[in-house]
C-alpha positions as a LaTeX table, in Angstrom:
\begin{tabular}{lrrr}
\hline
Residue & $x$ (\AA) & $y$ (\AA) & $z$ (\AA) \\
\hline
Lys1 & $-27.58$ & $-0.89$ & 10.46 \\
Met2 & $-27.92$ & $-2.31$ & 6.86 \\
Asp3 & $-29.40$ & 1.35 & 5.51 \\
His4 & $-26.15$ & 2.62 & 6.76 \\
Val5 & $-24.10$ & 0.15 & 4.99 \\
Arg6 & $-26.41$ & 0.39 & 1.58 \\
Arg7 & $-26.24$ & 4.02 & 1.91 \\
Phe8 & $-22.41$ & 3.97 & 2.13 \\
Phe9 & $-22.11$ & 1.72 & $-1.13$ \\
Asp10 & $-24.45$ & 3.91 & $-2.81$ \\
Arg11 & $-22.26$ & 6.94 & $-2.21$ \\
Ala12 & $-19.63$ & 4.68 & $-3.22$ \\
Arg13 & $-21.07$ & 4.16 & $-6.66$ \\
Ser14 & $-21.40$ & 7.87 & $-7.28$ \\
Arg15 & $-18.06$ & 8.85 & $-7.21$ \\
Glu16 & $-14.53$ & 7.19 & $-7.83$ \\
Leu17 & $-12.71$ & 5.27 & $-5.16$ \\
Val18 & $-8.78$ & 6.01 & $-5.50$ \\
Phe19 & $-6.60$ & 3.38 & $-3.39$ \\
Leu20 & $-2.65$ & 4.28 & $-3.55$ \\
Leu21 & $-0.30$ & 1.24 & $-3.08$ \\
Ala22 & 3.18 & 2.14 & $-1.53$ \\
Gly23 & 5.71 & 0.57 & 0.15 \\
Arg24 & 9.28 & $-0.57$ & $-0.01$ \\
Thr25 & 10.72 & $-1.95$ & $-3.45$ \\
Gly26 & 10.09 & $-5.99$ & $-4.12$ \\
Thr27 & 7.17 & $-5.83$ & $-1.78$ \\
Gly28 & 4.64 & $-7.09$ & $-4.74$ \\
Lys29 & 2.70 & $-4.06$ & $-5.11$ \\
Ser30 & 2.36 & $-4.60$ & $-8.88$ \\
Ser31 & 1.60 & $-8.05$ & $-8.10$ \\
Thr32 & $-1.19$ & $-7.34$ & $-6.18$ \\
Ile33 & $-2.71$ & $-5.03$ & $-8.71$ \\
Asn34 & $-2.67$ & $-7.90$ & $-11.08$ \\
Ser35 & $-4.34$ & $-10.11$ & $-8.46$ \\
Leu36 & $-6.92$ & $-7.41$ & $-7.63$ \\
Leu37 & $-7.83$ & $-6.93$ & $-11.45$ \\
Gly38 & $-7.64$ & $-10.40$ & $-12.13$ \\
Glu39 & $-5.54$ & $-9.75$ & $-15.53$ \\
Lys40 & $-1.73$ & $-9.10$ & $-15.94$ \\
Val41 & $-1.88$ & $-5.47$ & $-16.28$ \\
Ala42 & 1.19 & $-4.06$ & $-14.09$ \\
Glu43 & 4.64 & $-5.24$ & $-15.17$ \\
Thr44 & 6.11 & $-7.25$ & $-12.49$ \\
Gly45 & 9.82 & $-8.76$ & $-12.06$ \\
Asp46 & 11.79 & $-10.98$ & $-9.25$ \\
Tyr47 & 14.95 & $-9.21$ & $-9.37$ \\
Glu48 & 14.80 & $-5.58$ & $-10.53$ \\
Pro49 & 12.38 & $-2.76$ & $-9.79$ \\
Thr50 & 9.81 & $-2.61$ & $-12.62$ \\
Thr51 & 7.61 & 0.31 & $-11.90$ \\
Pro52 & 9.82 & 3.44 & $-12.65$ \\
Ser53 & 6.63 & 5.91 & $-12.29$ \\
Val54 & 3.15 & 6.46 & $-10.75$ \\
Lys55 & 0.79 & 4.37 & $-13.07$ \\
Ser56 & $-3.02$ & 4.07 & $-12.58$ \\
Tyr57 & $-5.43$ & 1.25 & $-13.45$ \\
Lys58 & $-9.12$ & 2.00 & $-13.66$ \\
Thr59 & $-11.78$ & $-0.71$ & $-13.43$ \\
Val60 & $-15.23$ & $-1.16$ & $-11.94$ \\
Ile61 & $-15.77$ & $-3.42$ & $-8.80$ \\
Asn62 & $-19.40$ & $-3.83$ & $-7.67$ \\
Asp63 & $-20.63$ & $-1.14$ & $-9.93$ \\
Ala64 & $-18.14$ & 1.14 & $-7.91$ \\
His65 & $-15.69$ & 3.10 & $-10.10$ \\
Val66 & $-12.12$ & 2.45 & $-8.49$ \\
Thr67 & $-8.82$ & 3.55 & $-9.88$ \\
Val68 & $-5.59$ & 1.46 & $-8.22$ \\
Ile69 & $-2.48$ & 3.55 & $-8.17$ \\
Asp70 & 1.02 & 1.80 & $-8.54$ \\
Thr71 & 3.92 & 3.56 & $-7.34$ \\
Pro72 & 7.83 & 2.69 & $-7.58$ \\
Gly73 & 8.93 & 1.01 & $-4.53$ \\
Leu74 & 10.22 & 3.34 & $-1.50$ \\
Cys75 & 13.85 & 2.50 & $-0.38$ \\
Asp76 & 15.29 & 0.91 & $-3.39$ \\
Asp77 & 18.48 & 3.11 & $-3.35$ \\
Leu78 & 20.72 & 5.07 & $-0.55$ \\
Pro79 & 18.94 & 8.22 & 0.91 \\
Glu80 & 21.58 & 10.55 & $-0.72$ \\
Lys81 & 20.64 & 9.26 & $-4.31$ \\
Gly82 & 17.17 & 10.99 & $-3.88$ \\
Asn83 & 14.94 & 8.44 & $-5.56$ \\
Asp84 & 12.82 & 8.31 & $-2.36$ \\
Asp85 & 12.03 & 12.33 & $-2.98$ \\
Phe86 & 11.75 & 11.60 & $-6.52$ \\
Tyr87 & 9.02 & 9.20 & $-6.29$ \\
Leu88 & 7.30 & 10.88 & $-3.27$ \\
Asn89 & 7.07 & 14.00 & $-5.60$ \\
Leu90 & 5.46 & 12.11 & $-8.59$ \\
Ile91 & 2.83 & 10.73 & $-6.34$ \\
Ala92 & 2.19 & 14.16 & $-5.09$ \\
Ser93 & 2.11 & 15.61 & $-8.86$ \\
Gln94 & $-0.99$ & 13.32 & $-9.50$ \\
His95 & $-2.99$ & 15.40 & $-7.18$ \\
Leu96 & $-4.47$ & 12.70 & $-6.01$ \\
His97 & $-7.93$ & 12.52 & $-3.46$ \\
Leu98 & $-6.66$ & 9.11 & $-1.88$ \\
Asn99 & $-9.48$ & 7.21 & $-0.41$ \\
Cys100 & $-7.27$ & 4.60 & 1.00 \\
Leu101 & $-3.57$ & 4.01 & 1.11 \\
Trp102 & $-2.50$ & 0.09 & 0.85 \\
Phe103 & 0.75 & $-0.37$ & 2.90 \\
Val104 & 2.46 & $-3.47$ & 0.91 \\
Thr105 & 4.88 & $-5.64$ & 3.01 \\
Asn106 & 6.12 & $-8.92$ & 3.22 \\
Leu107 & 4.28 & $-11.45$ & 5.75 \\
Asp108 & 7.39 & $-13.79$ & 5.45 \\
Ala109 & 9.60 & $-11.04$ & 7.07 \\
Pro110 & 10.87 & $-11.84$ & 10.50 \\
Arg111 & 11.02 & $-8.42$ & 11.72 \\
Ile112 & 10.73 & $-4.66$ & 10.62 \\
Thr113 & 13.78 & $-3.72$ & 8.54 \\
Cys114 & 15.41 & $-0.29$ & 8.73 \\
Asp115 & 14.18 & $-0.19$ & 4.97 \\
Glu116 & 10.61 & $-0.53$ & 5.77 \\
Lys117 & 10.79 & 2.12 & 9.30 \\
Arg118 & 12.25 & 4.41 & 6.48 \\
Ala119 & 9.10 & 3.95 & 4.13 \\
Ile120 & 6.65 & 4.44 & 6.96 \\
Arg121 & 8.87 & 7.49 & 7.99 \\
Leu122 & 8.47 & 8.59 & 4.49 \\
Leu123 & 4.77 & 8.05 & 3.77 \\
Thr124 & 4.08 & 9.82 & 6.82 \\
Asp125 & 6.31 & 12.97 & 5.92 \\
Ala126 & 4.30 & 12.91 & 2.54 \\
Phe127 & 0.74 & 12.30 & 3.38 \\
Gly128 & 0.78 & 13.23 & 6.99 \\
Ala129 & 0.02 & 10.89 & 10.22 \\
Lys130 & $-4.02$ & 10.70 & 8.99 \\
Val131 & $-2.82$ & 9.04 & 6.12 \\
Trp132 & $-2.70$ & 5.96 & 8.18 \\
Glu133 & $-6.14$ & 6.42 & 9.74 \\
Gln134 & $-7.19$ & 5.31 & 6.36 \\
Thr135 & $-4.50$ & 2.53 & 5.39 \\
Ile136 & $-4.88$ & $-1.20$ & 4.89 \\
Ile137 & $-1.94$ & $-3.28$ & 5.52 \\
Val138 & $-1.43$ & $-5.78$ & 2.60 \\
Phe139 & 0.80 & $-8.45$ & 3.07 \\
Thr140 & 2.15 & $-10.60$ & 0.49 \\
Phe141 & 4.39 & $-13.89$ & 0.28 \\
Ala142 & 2.25 & $-15.46$ & 2.58 \\
Asp143 & 3.27 & $-18.85$ & 0.47 \\
Lys144 & 6.74 & $-18.51$ & 2.01 \\
Val145 & 5.26 & $-18.52$ & 5.80 \\
Pro146 & 6.07 & $-22.06$ & 7.04 \\
Pro147 & 3.04 & $-24.28$ & 7.33 \\
Gly148 & 1.47 & $-23.69$ & 10.42 \\
Lys149 & 2.47 & $-20.14$ & 10.93 \\
Leu150 & 0.22 & $-18.30$ & 9.29 \\
Glu151 & $-1.93$ & $-16.89$ & 11.75 \\
Glu152 & 1.01 & $-16.29$ & 14.06 \\
Ala153 & 2.50 & $-14.47$ & 11.31 \\
Leu154 & $-0.10$ & $-12.32$ & 10.48 \\
Gln155 & $-0.78$ & $-11.46$ & 14.24 \\
Val156 & 2.81 & $-10.83$ & 14.93 \\
Arg157 & 3.54 & $-8.37$ & 11.66 \\
Thr158 & 0.38 & $-6.80$ & 12.28 \\
Arg159 & 1.48 & $-5.72$ & 15.39 \\
Leu160 & 5.01 & $-4.69$ & 14.79 \\
Ile161 & 3.85 & $-2.64$ & 11.71 \\
Arg162 & 1.28 & $-0.71$ & 13.63 \\
Gln163 & 3.70 & $-0.33$ & 16.54 \\
Glu164 & 6.16 & 1.11 & 13.88 \\
Ile165 & 3.31 & 3.59 & 12.40 \\
Ala166 & 2.59 & 4.54 & 15.85 \\
Ala167 & 6.10 & 5.25 & 16.88 \\
Thr168 & 6.39 & 7.38 & 13.72 \\
Thr169 & 3.37 & 9.50 & 14.00 \\
Asp170 & 3.91 & 10.11 & 17.75 \\
Gln171 & 7.42 & 11.65 & 16.75 \\
\hline
\end{tabular}
């Protein structure tokens, strides 16, 4: 088994790994990138969307070349305005070979919102249902979860997000 893991990492070091962060506006995608890279490279804001375009950040993690891609928040306006289509076209214009989608969502949210359902649908339509097979759900705002409720919040939110993805991809 260790040989399999070693071969996986050897292959990873020989090519670039591309991670795309996506989700609703205001979920902390840019903050997640700053945490991952250990420095403030992506602009963040508390009240207004701060990522107007697709931005790539290159780094090396354990000898593997990694590109982390920040994206504008989905569902930040009414569908009729066309922002979501514009943002998804920006992402598509990069001709990315994604290794993994990171779906960023708030851990402290009590239920799946209409915006979150819409974001899951948009990502499914843009990348195909298979994208969810190579997706990591990234939870933000864990510090907002009431004391003693972290484990429950992780279990429930994971189940709810997975159920919504399944419902969207089964259609």
